[in-house]
GROMACS .gro file of C-alpha atoms in nm:
model
  479
    1MET     CA    1  12.290  19.154   1.899
    2ILE     CA    2  12.542  19.211   2.181
    3PHE     CA    3  12.897  19.223   2.076
    4LEU     CA    4  13.130  19.141   2.373
    5ASP     CA    5  13.442  18.936   2.374
    6GLU     CA    6  13.516  18.714   2.660
    7LYS     CA    7  13.769  18.967   2.812
    8THR     CA    8  13.512  19.241   2.798
    9ARG     CA    9  13.248  19.024   2.950
   10GLY     CA   10  13.482  18.960   3.237
   11LYS     CA   11  13.584  19.328   3.264
   12ILE     CA   12  13.234  19.465   3.295
   13GLY     CA   13  13.134  19.209   3.547
   14PHE     CA   14  12.895  18.998   3.351
   15ASN     CA   15  13.073  18.674   3.409
   16PHE     CA   16  13.085  18.771   3.789
   17VAL     CA   17  12.696  18.774   3.785
   18MET     CA   18  12.657  18.474   3.582
   19GLU     CA   19  12.882  18.239   3.768
   20GLY     CA   20  12.710  18.353   4.081
   21LEU     CA   21  12.379  18.234   3.986
   22SER     CA   22  12.253  17.929   4.186
   23ILE     CA   23  12.158  17.697   3.893
   24SER     CA   24  12.114  17.352   4.030
   25SER     CA   25  11.973  17.114   3.766
   26VAL     CA   26  12.159  16.985   3.463
   27PHE     CA   27  11.858  17.106   3.253
   28GLY     CA   28  11.893  17.449   3.403
   29ARG     CA   29  12.258  17.446   3.290
   30ILE     CA   30  12.162  17.338   2.941
   31GLU     CA   31  11.898  17.638   2.909
   32PHE     CA   32  12.143  17.886   3.074
   33SER     CA   33  12.395  17.804   2.765
   34LYS     CA   34  12.098  17.924   2.553
   35LEU     CA   35  12.037  18.266   2.704
   36GLY     CA   36  12.066  18.562   2.514
   37ILE     CA   37  11.879  18.899   2.460
   38ILE     CA   38  11.490  18.898   2.426
   39LYS     CA   39  11.384  19.115   2.153
   40GLU     CA   40  11.010  19.077   2.218
   41GLU     CA   41  10.865  19.321   2.466
   42ASN     CA   42  10.590  19.078   2.571
   43GLU     CA   43  10.859  18.820   2.651
   44LEU     CA   44  11.067  19.058   2.852
   45PHE     CA   45  10.742  19.141   3.073
   46ARG     CA   46  10.696  18.774   3.119
   47GLN     CA   47  11.038  18.709   3.232
   48TYR     CA   48  11.020  19.009   3.477
   49ASP     CA   49  10.664  18.893   3.607
   50ASN     CA   50  10.795  18.556   3.664
   51ILE     CA   51  11.067  18.682   3.863
   52ASP     CA   52  10.835  18.899   4.078
   53LYS     CA   53  10.620  18.579   4.143
   54CYS     CA   54  10.924  18.372   4.221
   55SER     CA   55  11.071  18.625   4.451
   56LEU     CA   56  10.768  18.624   4.675
   57ILE     CA   57  10.797  18.269   4.710
   58MET     CA   58  11.174  18.230   4.735
   59LYS     CA   59  11.154  18.456   5.050
   60ASN     CA   60  11.067  18.127   5.218
   61GLY     CA   61  11.377  17.982   5.240
   62LYS     CA   62  11.219  17.629   5.295
   63CYS     CA   63  11.064  17.642   4.958
   64PHE     CA   64  11.377  17.735   4.797
   65ASN     CA   65  11.576  17.459   4.970
   66GLU     CA   66  11.310  17.200   4.863
   67LEU     CA   67  11.344  17.324   4.485
   68GLU     CA   68  11.692  17.309   4.503
   69SER     CA   69  11.727  16.952   4.626
   70LEU     CA   70  11.453  16.839   4.346
   71PHE     CA   71  11.658  17.013   4.092
   72MET     CA   72  11.995  16.846   4.185
   73ARG     CA   73  11.817  16.502   4.142
   74PHE     CA   74  11.772  16.515   3.777
   75LYS     CA   75  11.981  16.346   3.530
   76ASP     CA   76  12.031  16.424   3.172
   77ILE     CA   77  11.842  16.162   2.998
   78LYS     CA   78  11.734  16.389   2.694
   79ASN     CA   79  11.921  16.131   2.469
   80THR     CA   80  11.688  15.863   2.594
   81PHE     CA   81  11.381  16.074   2.491
   82LYS     CA   82  11.529  16.113   2.145
   83ARG     CA   83  11.597  15.747   2.103
   84SER     CA   84  11.250  15.682   2.211
   85LYS     CA   85  11.101  15.931   1.976
   86ASN     CA   86  11.294  15.758   1.697
   87GLY     CA   87  11.147  15.439   1.772
   88GLU     CA   88  11.449  15.268   1.944
   89VAL     CA   89  11.386  14.989   2.203
   90LEU     CA   90  11.509  15.126   2.556
   91ASP     CA   91  11.710  14.900   2.754
   92GLU     CA   92  11.633  14.825   3.128
   93VAL     CA   93  11.851  15.106   3.258
   94GLU     CA   94  11.686  15.354   3.024
   95LEU     CA   95  11.350  15.233   3.137
   96PHE     CA   96  11.455  15.267   3.519
   97GLU     CA   97  11.566  15.656   3.430
   98VAL     CA   98  11.268  15.729   3.255
   99LYS     CA   99  11.071  15.603   3.541
  100ASN     CA  100  11.263  15.812   3.803
  101TYR     CA  101  11.241  16.118   3.591
  102VAL     CA  102  10.862  16.118   3.559
  103MET     CA  103  10.821  16.059   3.924
  104LEU     CA  104  11.085  16.318   4.019
  105LEU     CA  105  10.899  16.571   3.781
  106SER     CA  106  10.566  16.484   3.957
  107GLU     CA  107  10.733  16.580   4.293
  108LEU     CA  108  10.873  16.895   4.154
  109LYS     CA  109  10.513  16.983   4.018
  110GLN     CA  110  10.354  16.897   4.365
  111CYS     CA  111  10.617  17.121   4.534
  112CYS     CA  112  10.551  17.425   4.318
  113MET     CA  113  10.136  17.345   4.392
  114GLU     CA  114  10.198  17.358   4.741
  115ASN     CA  115  10.397  17.672   4.755
  116LYS     CA  116  10.151  17.841   4.500
  117LEU     CA  117  10.431  17.898   4.251
  118GLU     CA  118  10.271  17.936   3.914
  119LEU     CA  119  10.487  18.094   3.629
  120ASP     CA  120  10.367  18.212   3.291
  121GLY     CA  121  10.495  17.977   3.022
  122ILE     CA  122  10.635  17.722   3.246
  123ARG     CA  123  10.410  17.395   3.254
  124LEU     CA  124  10.520  17.099   3.455
  125GLN     CA  125  10.354  16.793   3.305
  126ASP     CA  126  10.239  16.481   3.484
  127PHE     CA  127  10.317  16.162   3.293
  128TYR     CA  128  10.080  15.937   3.490
  129GLU     CA  129  10.056  15.693   3.210
  130ILE     CA  130  10.429  15.614   3.189
  131CYS     CA  131  10.454  15.588   3.557
  132ASP     CA  132  10.154  15.338   3.597
  133CYS     CA  133  10.305  15.167   3.281
  134LEU     CA  134  10.650  15.093   3.437
  135ASN     CA  135  10.538  15.027   3.788
  136GLN     CA  136  10.459  14.650   3.896
  137GLY     CA  137  10.090  14.616   3.961
  138LYS     CA  138   9.957  14.932   4.169
  139THR     CA  139  10.265  14.984   4.366
  140LYS     CA  140  10.454  15.295   4.335
  141THR     CA  141  10.831  15.236   4.373
  142SER     CA  142  11.149  15.409   4.213
  143SER     CA  143  11.316  15.081   4.129
  144PHE     CA  144  11.241  14.910   3.806
  145ALA     CA  145  11.297  14.543   3.675
  146ILE     CA  146  11.122  14.347   3.416
  147TYR     CA  147  10.894  14.162   3.665
  148ASP     CA  148  10.745  13.801   3.599
  149ASP     CA  149  10.375  13.933   3.595
  150TYR     CA  150  10.436  14.179   3.301
  151SER     CA  151  10.331  13.890   3.079
  152ASP     CA  152  10.187  13.547   3.123
  153LYS     CA  153  10.450  13.403   2.900
  154LEU     CA  154  10.736  13.543   3.086
  155LEU     CA  155  10.599  13.405   3.409
  156LYS     CA  156  10.576  13.069   3.254
  157ILE     CA  157  10.925  13.078   3.104
  158ARG     CA  158  11.096  13.207   3.431
  159THR     CA  159  10.897  12.914   3.627
  160ALA     CA  160  11.034  12.681   3.383
  161LYS     CA  161  11.375  12.817   3.426
  162ARG     CA  162  11.375  12.794   3.796
  163GLU     CA  163  11.248  12.435   3.785
  164ILE     CA  164  11.554  12.360   3.552
  165GLU     CA  165  11.777  12.542   3.782
  166LYS     CA  166  11.665  12.338   4.085
  167LEU     CA  167  11.737  12.017   3.880
  168ILE     CA  168  12.089  12.130   3.785
  169TYR     CA  169  12.153  12.201   4.144
  170LYS     CA  170  12.073  11.849   4.244
  171GLU     CA  171  12.201  11.652   3.955
  172ARG     CA  172  12.536  11.490   4.014
  173ASP     CA  173  12.543  11.305   3.656
  174SER     CA  174  12.757  11.498   3.455
  175GLU     CA  175  12.615  11.399   3.116
  176LYS     CA  176  12.266  11.461   3.260
  177ARG     CA  177  12.387  11.792   3.408
  178ARG     CA  178  12.506  11.898   3.067
  179GLU     CA  179  12.170  11.856   2.906
  180LEU     CA  180  12.000  12.038   3.173
  181LEU     CA  181  12.260  12.334   3.123
  182LYS     CA  182  12.171  12.335   2.757
  183LYS     CA  183  11.796  12.323   2.830
  184ARG     CA  184  11.858  12.616   3.069
  185ALA     CA  185  12.032  12.813   2.794
  186GLU     CA  186  11.741  12.753   2.566
  187ILE     CA  187  11.494  12.892   2.824
  188THR     CA  188  11.715  13.179   2.898
  189ASN     CA  189  11.699  13.291   2.521
  190GLU     CA  190  11.326  13.272   2.527
  191GLU     CA  191  11.349  13.494   2.843
  192LYS     CA  192  11.567  13.737   2.667
  193ASP     CA  193  11.335  13.749   2.363
  194GLU     CA  194  11.025  13.791   2.590
  195GLU     CA  195  11.183  14.065   2.778
  196PHE     CA  196  11.269  14.238   2.455
  197VAL     CA  197  10.898  14.216   2.364
  198ILE     CA  198  10.810  14.376   2.693
  199ARG     CA  199  11.068  14.657   2.666
  200LYS     CA  200  10.967  14.731   2.298
  201ASN     CA  201  10.614  14.759   2.425
  202PHE     CA  202  10.713  15.002   2.713
  203SER     CA  203  10.930  15.200   2.461
  204SER     CA  204  10.649  15.211   2.230
  205GLU     CA  205  10.421  15.356   2.517
  206ILE     CA  206  10.707  15.615   2.613
  207SER     CA  207  10.761  15.713   2.244
  208LYS     CA  208  10.396  15.862   2.247
  209TYR     CA  209  10.500  16.122   2.486
  210ALA     CA  210  10.878  16.185   2.367
  211ASP     CA  211  10.799  16.528   2.251
  212GLU     CA  212  10.624  16.622   2.572
  213LEU     CA  213  10.919  16.463   2.763
  214LEU     CA  214  11.177  16.654   2.594
  215GLN     CA  215  10.982  16.990   2.638
  216SER     CA  216  10.941  16.907   2.995
  217THR     CA  217  11.312  16.910   3.045
  218SER     CA  218  11.301  17.289   2.892
  219SER     CA  219  11.036  17.348   3.149
  220VAL     CA  220  11.269  17.222   3.421
  221GLY     CA  221  11.557  17.425   3.308
  222SER     CA  222  11.350  17.754   3.260
  223LEU     CA  223  11.201  17.714   3.616
  224ASP     CA  224  11.556  17.643   3.773
  225ILE     CA  225  11.702  17.964   3.597
  226THR     CA  226  11.396  18.177   3.708
  227VAL     CA  227  11.439  18.050   4.064
  228ALA     CA  228  11.812  18.159   4.036
  229LYS     CA  229  11.726  18.497   3.895
  230ALA     CA  230  11.492  18.538   4.189
  231ARG     CA  231  11.739  18.446   4.440
  232CYS     CA  232  11.994  18.679   4.289
  233ALA     CA  233  11.744  18.948   4.303
  234ILE     CA  234  11.653  18.887   4.660
  235VAL     CA  235  12.014  18.851   4.779
  236TYR     CA  236  12.145  19.169   4.603
  237GLY     CA  237  11.822  19.392   4.652
  238LEU     CA  238  11.775  19.418   4.278
  239SER     CA  239  11.501  19.599   4.098
  240ARG     CA  240  11.283  19.550   3.803
  241PRO     CA  241  11.373  19.727   3.475
  242VAL     CA  242  11.122  19.954   3.297
  243LEU     CA  243  11.120  20.001   2.913
  244GLY     CA  244  11.129  20.350   2.800
  245ASN     CA  245  11.304  20.590   2.506
  246LYS     CA  246  11.631  20.630   2.719
  247ILE     CA  247  11.879  20.490   2.954
  248LYS     CA  248  11.839  20.598   3.298
  249LEU     CA  249  12.023  20.452   3.610
  250VAL     CA  250  11.953  20.556   3.951
  251ASN     CA  251  12.195  20.456   4.207
  252GLY     CA  252  12.341  20.179   3.986
  253VAL     CA  253  12.642  19.960   4.097
  254ASN     CA  254  12.871  19.698   3.970
  255PRO     CA  255  12.850  19.400   4.212
  256MET     CA  256  13.213  19.285   4.126
  257VAL     CA  257  13.384  19.604   4.153
  258LYS     CA  258  13.196  19.696   4.474
  259GLN     CA  259  13.285  19.359   4.632
  260LYS     CA  260  13.652  19.430   4.527
  261VAL     CA  261  13.651  19.780   4.684
  262GLN     CA  262  13.479  19.645   5.004
  263GLU     CA  263  13.737  19.387   5.035
  264LYS     CA  264  14.008  19.650   5.026
  265GLY     CA  265  13.827  19.843   5.303
  266GLY     CA  266  13.663  20.130   5.072
  267ARG     CA  267  13.310  20.242   5.010
  268PHE     CA  268  13.165  20.203   4.673
  269GLN     CA  269  12.934  20.494   4.554
  270PRO     CA  270  12.658  20.412   4.308
  271ILE     CA  271  12.621  20.613   3.999
  272ASN     CA  272  12.318  20.812   3.865
  273LEU     CA  273  12.321  20.833   3.471
  274GLU     CA  274  12.062  20.944   3.214
  275ILE     CA  275  12.136  20.911   2.838
  276SER     CA  276  11.931  20.934   2.529
  277MET     CA  277  11.998  20.953   2.166
  278GLY     CA  278  12.306  21.124   2.062
  279THR     CA  279  12.663  21.107   2.228
  280THR     CA  280  12.741  21.151   2.622
  281VAL     CA  281  13.084  21.188   2.713
  282ILE     CA  282  13.230  21.090   3.077
  283THR     CA  283  13.543  21.256   3.166
  284GLY     CA  284  13.765  21.226   3.481
  285ALA     CA  285  14.128  21.165   3.563
  286ASN     CA  286  14.320  20.859   3.511
  287MET     CA  287  14.223  20.592   3.776
  288GLY     CA  288  13.911  20.821   3.828
  289GLY     CA  289  13.663  20.553   3.787
  290LYS     CA  290  13.546  20.623   3.419
  291THR     CA  291  13.577  20.236   3.323
  292VAL     CA  292  13.367  20.163   3.613
  293ALA     CA  293  13.065  20.397   3.524
  294LEU     CA  294  13.066  20.249   3.145
  295SER     CA  295  13.076  19.894   3.314
  296ILE     CA  296  12.782  19.958   3.527
  297ALA     CA  297  12.589  20.101   3.226
  298ALA     CA  298  12.678  19.805   3.009
  299LEU     CA  299  12.621  19.544   3.260
  300ASN     CA  300  12.295  19.657   3.358
  301TYR     CA  301  12.164  19.716   2.994
  302ILE     CA  302  12.269  19.366   2.914
  303LEU     CA  303  12.090  19.208   3.221
  304ALA     CA  304  11.772  19.385   3.145
  305TYR     CA  305  11.779  19.288   2.788
  306MET     CA  306  11.814  18.914   2.901
  307GLY     CA  307  11.532  18.939   3.122
  308PHE     CA  308  11.707  18.970   3.453
  309TYR     CA  309  11.642  19.243   3.735
  310VAL     CA  310  11.923  19.497   3.775
  311PHE     CA  311  12.167  19.635   4.005
  312ALA     CA  312  12.020  19.966   4.055
  313GLU     CA  313  11.735  20.117   4.256
  314GLU     CA  314  11.566  20.218   3.918
  315PHE     CA  315  11.672  20.147   3.566
  316GLU     CA  316  11.486  20.259   3.233
  317PHE     CA  317  11.603  20.128   2.900
  318ILE     CA  318  11.552  20.120   2.531
  319PRO     CA  319  11.575  19.807   2.343
  320LEU     CA  320  11.812  19.860   2.050
  321GLU     CA  321  11.921  19.648   1.786
  322PHE     CA  322  12.294  19.616   1.886
  323MET     CA  323  12.540  19.685   2.153
  324TYR     CA  324  12.910  19.753   2.144
  325PHE     CA  325  13.157  19.803   2.420
  326LEU     CA  326  13.500  19.888   2.256
  327SER     CA  327  13.783  19.897   2.513
  328GLU     CA  328  14.153  19.829   2.491
  329ASP     CA  329  14.237  19.555   2.230
  330ALA     CA  330  14.501  19.317   2.345
  331GLU     CA  331  14.428  19.057   2.080
  332SER     CA  332  14.541  19.339   1.838
  333LEU     CA  333  14.916  19.307   1.947
  334GLN     CA  334  14.929  18.943   1.896
  335ASN     CA  335  14.777  19.019   1.505
  336GLY     CA  336  15.057  19.254   1.458
  337LEU     CA  337  14.864  19.554   1.518
  338SER     CA  338  14.880  19.852   1.758
  339THR     CA  339  14.621  19.896   2.019
  340PHE     CA  340  14.494  20.180   1.816
  341GLY     CA  341  14.484  19.980   1.503
  342GLY     CA  342  14.259  19.725   1.677
  343GLU     CA  343  14.033  19.986   1.779
  344VAL     CA  344  14.000  20.114   1.439
  345ILE     CA  345  13.921  19.776   1.272
  346LYS     CA  346  13.623  19.739   1.536
  347LEU     CA  347  13.531  20.085   1.493
  348LYS     CA  348  13.447  20.055   1.129
  349GLN     CA  349  13.215  19.769   1.212
  350ILE     CA  350  13.021  20.003   1.462
  351LEU     CA  351  13.009  20.261   1.195
  352LYS     CA  352  12.875  20.019   0.936
  353ASP     CA  353  12.615  19.898   1.150
  354ILE     CA  354  12.524  20.217   1.284
  355LYS     CA  355  12.405  20.344   0.954
  356GLN     CA  356  12.153  20.069   0.939
  357LYS     CA  357  12.031  20.008   1.281
  358ARG     CA  358  11.986  20.162   1.621
  359GLY     CA  359  12.240  20.064   1.900
  360PHE     CA  360  12.404  20.126   2.199
  361ILE     CA  361  12.783  20.203   2.156
  362ILE     CA  362  13.034  20.229   2.433
  363LEU     CA  363  13.388  20.343   2.370
  364ASP     CA  364  13.638  20.329   2.673
  365GLU     CA  365  13.910  20.568   2.639
  366PHE     CA  366  13.916  20.551   2.221
  367ALA     CA  367  14.237  20.652   2.083
  368ARG     CA  368  14.433  20.612   2.383
  369GLY     CA  369  14.696  20.423   2.207
  370THR     CA  370  14.800  20.728   1.992
  371ASN     CA  371  14.963  21.057   2.050
  372PRO     CA  372  14.748  21.301   2.273
  373GLU     CA  373  14.703  21.569   2.006
  374GLU     CA  374  14.578  21.341   1.745
  375GLY     CA  375  14.386  21.129   1.994
  376SER     CA  376  14.205  21.423   2.129
  377SER     CA  377  14.127  21.550   1.755
  378ILE     CA  378  14.010  21.185   1.648
  379THR     CA  379  13.793  21.134   1.957
  380LYS     CA  380  13.650  21.486   1.918
  381ALA     CA  381  13.542  21.422   1.549
  382LEU     CA  382  13.406  21.076   1.644
  383VAL     CA  383  13.185  21.225   1.915
  384LYS     CA  384  13.054  21.494   1.670
  385TYR     CA  385  13.009  21.225   1.408
  386LEU     CA  386  12.814  20.970   1.622
  387ASN     CA  387  12.588  21.267   1.747
  388SER     CA  388  12.430  21.284   1.394
  389PHE     CA  389  12.293  20.918   1.428
  390HIS     CA  390  11.953  20.803   1.600
  391SER     CA  391  12.168  20.567   1.841
  392ILE     CA  392  12.300  20.626   2.203
  393SER     CA  393  12.680  20.659   2.245
  394LEU     CA  394  12.860  20.674   2.567
  395ILE     CA  395  13.218  20.756   2.559
  396SER     CA  396  13.486  20.810   2.829
  397THR     CA  397  13.777  21.013   2.765
  398HIS     CA  398  14.073  21.217   2.944
  399TYR     CA  399  14.108  21.407   2.625
  400ASP     CA  400  14.046  21.795   2.670
  401GLY     CA  401  13.781  21.971   2.442
  402VAL     CA  402  13.608  21.629   2.342
  403CYS     CA  403  13.315  21.711   2.573
  404SER     CA  404  13.250  22.052   2.392
  405VAL     CA  405  13.071  21.866   2.097
  406ALA     CA  406  12.871  21.597   2.286
  407SER     CA  407  12.513  21.606   2.362
  408ASN     CA  408  12.578  21.564   2.750
  409HIS     CA  409  12.905  21.577   2.974
  410TYR     CA  410  12.936  21.391   3.290
  411GLN     CA  411  13.204  21.359   3.495
  412VAL     CA  412  13.349  21.107   3.760
  413LYS     CA  413  13.432  21.253   4.087
  414GLY     CA  414  13.707  21.039   4.148
  415LEU     CA  415  13.966  21.189   4.372
  416SER     CA  416  13.867  21.543   4.318
  417LYS     CA  417  13.720  21.571   4.665
  418VAL     CA  418  14.016  21.466   4.841
  419ASP     CA  419  14.251  21.689   5.047
  420PHE     CA  420  14.589  21.525   4.957
  421SER     CA  421  14.759  21.752   5.195
  422SER     CA  422  14.630  21.553   5.490
  423ILE     CA  423  14.743  21.225   5.359
  424SER     CA  424  15.115  21.147   5.436
  425GLY     CA  425  15.312  20.959   5.168
  426ILE     CA  426  15.319  20.568   5.192
  427GLU     CA  427  15.576  20.308   5.094
  428LYS     CA  428  15.396  20.000   4.988
  429GLU     CA  429  15.183  19.952   4.691
  430GLU     CA  430  14.922  19.753   4.861
  431ASP     CA  431  14.864  20.043   5.096
  432PHE     CA  432  14.840  20.298   4.824
  433LEU     CA  433  14.569  20.073   4.682
  434LYS     CA  434  14.392  20.054   4.993
  435LEU     CA  435  14.395  20.436   5.001
  436ILE     CA  436  14.272  20.460   4.646
  437ASN     CA  437  13.958  20.247   4.726
  438ARG     CA  438  13.911  20.442   5.039
  439TYR     CA  439  13.901  20.766   4.862
  440MET     CA  440  13.777  20.702   4.530
  441ASP     CA  441  13.433  20.835   4.451
  442TYR     CA  442  13.295  20.651   4.168
  443SER     CA  443  12.960  20.852   4.162
  444LEU     CA  444  12.894  21.089   3.856
  445GLU     CA  445  12.797  21.440   3.836
  446LYS     CA  446  12.638  21.612   3.531
  447VAL     CA  447  12.843  21.905   3.444
  448GLU     CA  448  12.850  22.172   3.179
  449LYS     CA  449  13.034  22.094   2.847
  450ASP     CA  450  13.313  22.321   2.906
  451THR     CA  451  13.399  22.184   3.261
  452PRO     CA  452  13.755  22.112   3.273
  453ILE     CA  453  13.901  21.760   3.335
  454PRO     CA  454  14.034  21.698   3.678
  455ARG     CA  455  14.420  21.689   3.698
  456ASP     CA  456  14.487  21.433   3.968
  457ALA     CA  457  14.813  21.280   3.841
  458MET     CA  458  15.046  21.468   4.058
  459ASN     CA  459  14.803  21.423   4.355
  460ILE     CA  460  14.834  21.051   4.303
  461CYS     CA  461  15.219  21.059   4.275
  462ARG     CA  462  15.224  21.262   4.602
  463LEU     CA  463  14.997  21.007   4.771
  464MET     CA  464  15.236  20.722   4.644
  465GLY     CA  465  15.532  20.899   4.783
  466ILE     CA  466  15.720  20.986   4.465
  467ASP     CA  467  16.041  21.196   4.503
  468LYS     CA  468  15.961  21.553   4.589
  469GLU     CA  469  16.225  21.672   4.338
  470ILE     CA  470  16.005  21.558   4.054
  471ILE     CA  471  15.700  21.680   4.194
  472SER     CA  472  15.886  22.025   4.252
  473MET     CA  473  16.006  22.005   3.885
  474GLU     CA  474  15.643  21.946   3.766
  475GLU     CA  475  15.508  22.249   3.946
  476ASP     CA  476  15.778  22.451   3.798
  477TYR     CA  477  15.672  22.334   3.420
  478GLU     CA  478  15.307  22.412   3.514
  479LYS     CA  479  15.401  22.775   3.606
   0.00000   0.00000   0.00000
């Protein structure tokens, strides 16, 4: 299970990726709402293989445009298929929509065949019997009506009705006209009865294929989603995940953060990260990009586990039984708890699960809501404790000493390579943010466990143009 609240999904860029998918059909959106992690390895491989096949075809822009156009024409008539399955008689509009659906499905299948798009587990079925049944004679049209030649009885009734209508039009005697209108009403009732019989026969024929029709809507939706996955892979240059016994990122990115950084004139540096069972600690100064590193690991792990390609040149992962991303908890304040209190409540659930299952646990600045001395001690104890379980834990912190008990220590380069003396102070906050995005280095470097955490706080103050007297006082205290 993936335990992420809505705020965290937005924070790590998951919603950004999902909202950017080009899902065009109503059935694609229905299937999209059911997406989740894929526990069976064979199914994961099948999803990756289908993206492979689809990507080769999607490089042909004409094919993608054709498919997108077809997807957009589908209407959600699943309820009609369910009514048919239950033996209910469909009305004329429903019969028209069924006819259009099977014809459109046939077009979609033909488009896939012409472009040699064959995906494992996605089968588009032809319903020739339904189409032939609902067409008048041998003429194939997208329109539908209860035609005269659907039955001899209906033809006779309508012929008689037309004759009566001619007499009504010519008749001037009011009494005779009233009699003719009465006769027409009787014939009209006979016509409705016969039309009902015809609709009942059509509905009965369609009901034989109700299950297949319902299944076909899922196939259309799955095809739409696979096309969207492939298009995303092409646009962003994504790579196929590999299953292994660890989590390894080579040049991994978060597309949401990357876009924001580039919009502000900055350059986003990808990260490299390799973590296995045990606890890995990421350190760095505040505003140094630790949360970004965690979001890259979390986002790509979730995408891979859901059968997507990932935002990295290479990505290896091990499917685990659960994943938590524990960050600051704004909801805890609404419930009368401190931020730290909210973290502890969620941590209790994590510790319960980790004793029974293997998981991927991400903690972003745990215990930031308590005093530094206690926070450092608690975080250090937690890192040591998590190290004893057969799970993967990734923890960011700016507390000293925590990394000494971790399995691995990574450090965000952040602003550590910047020569602050060469940058003059600035006045406007937006200019400061532009500088941060220009100079911030989000990449990671593996360091020794005792490597000190960068001290960039006063450098950032200098960059923002804080009063020199304060900076001078701080330097005196440092001495």
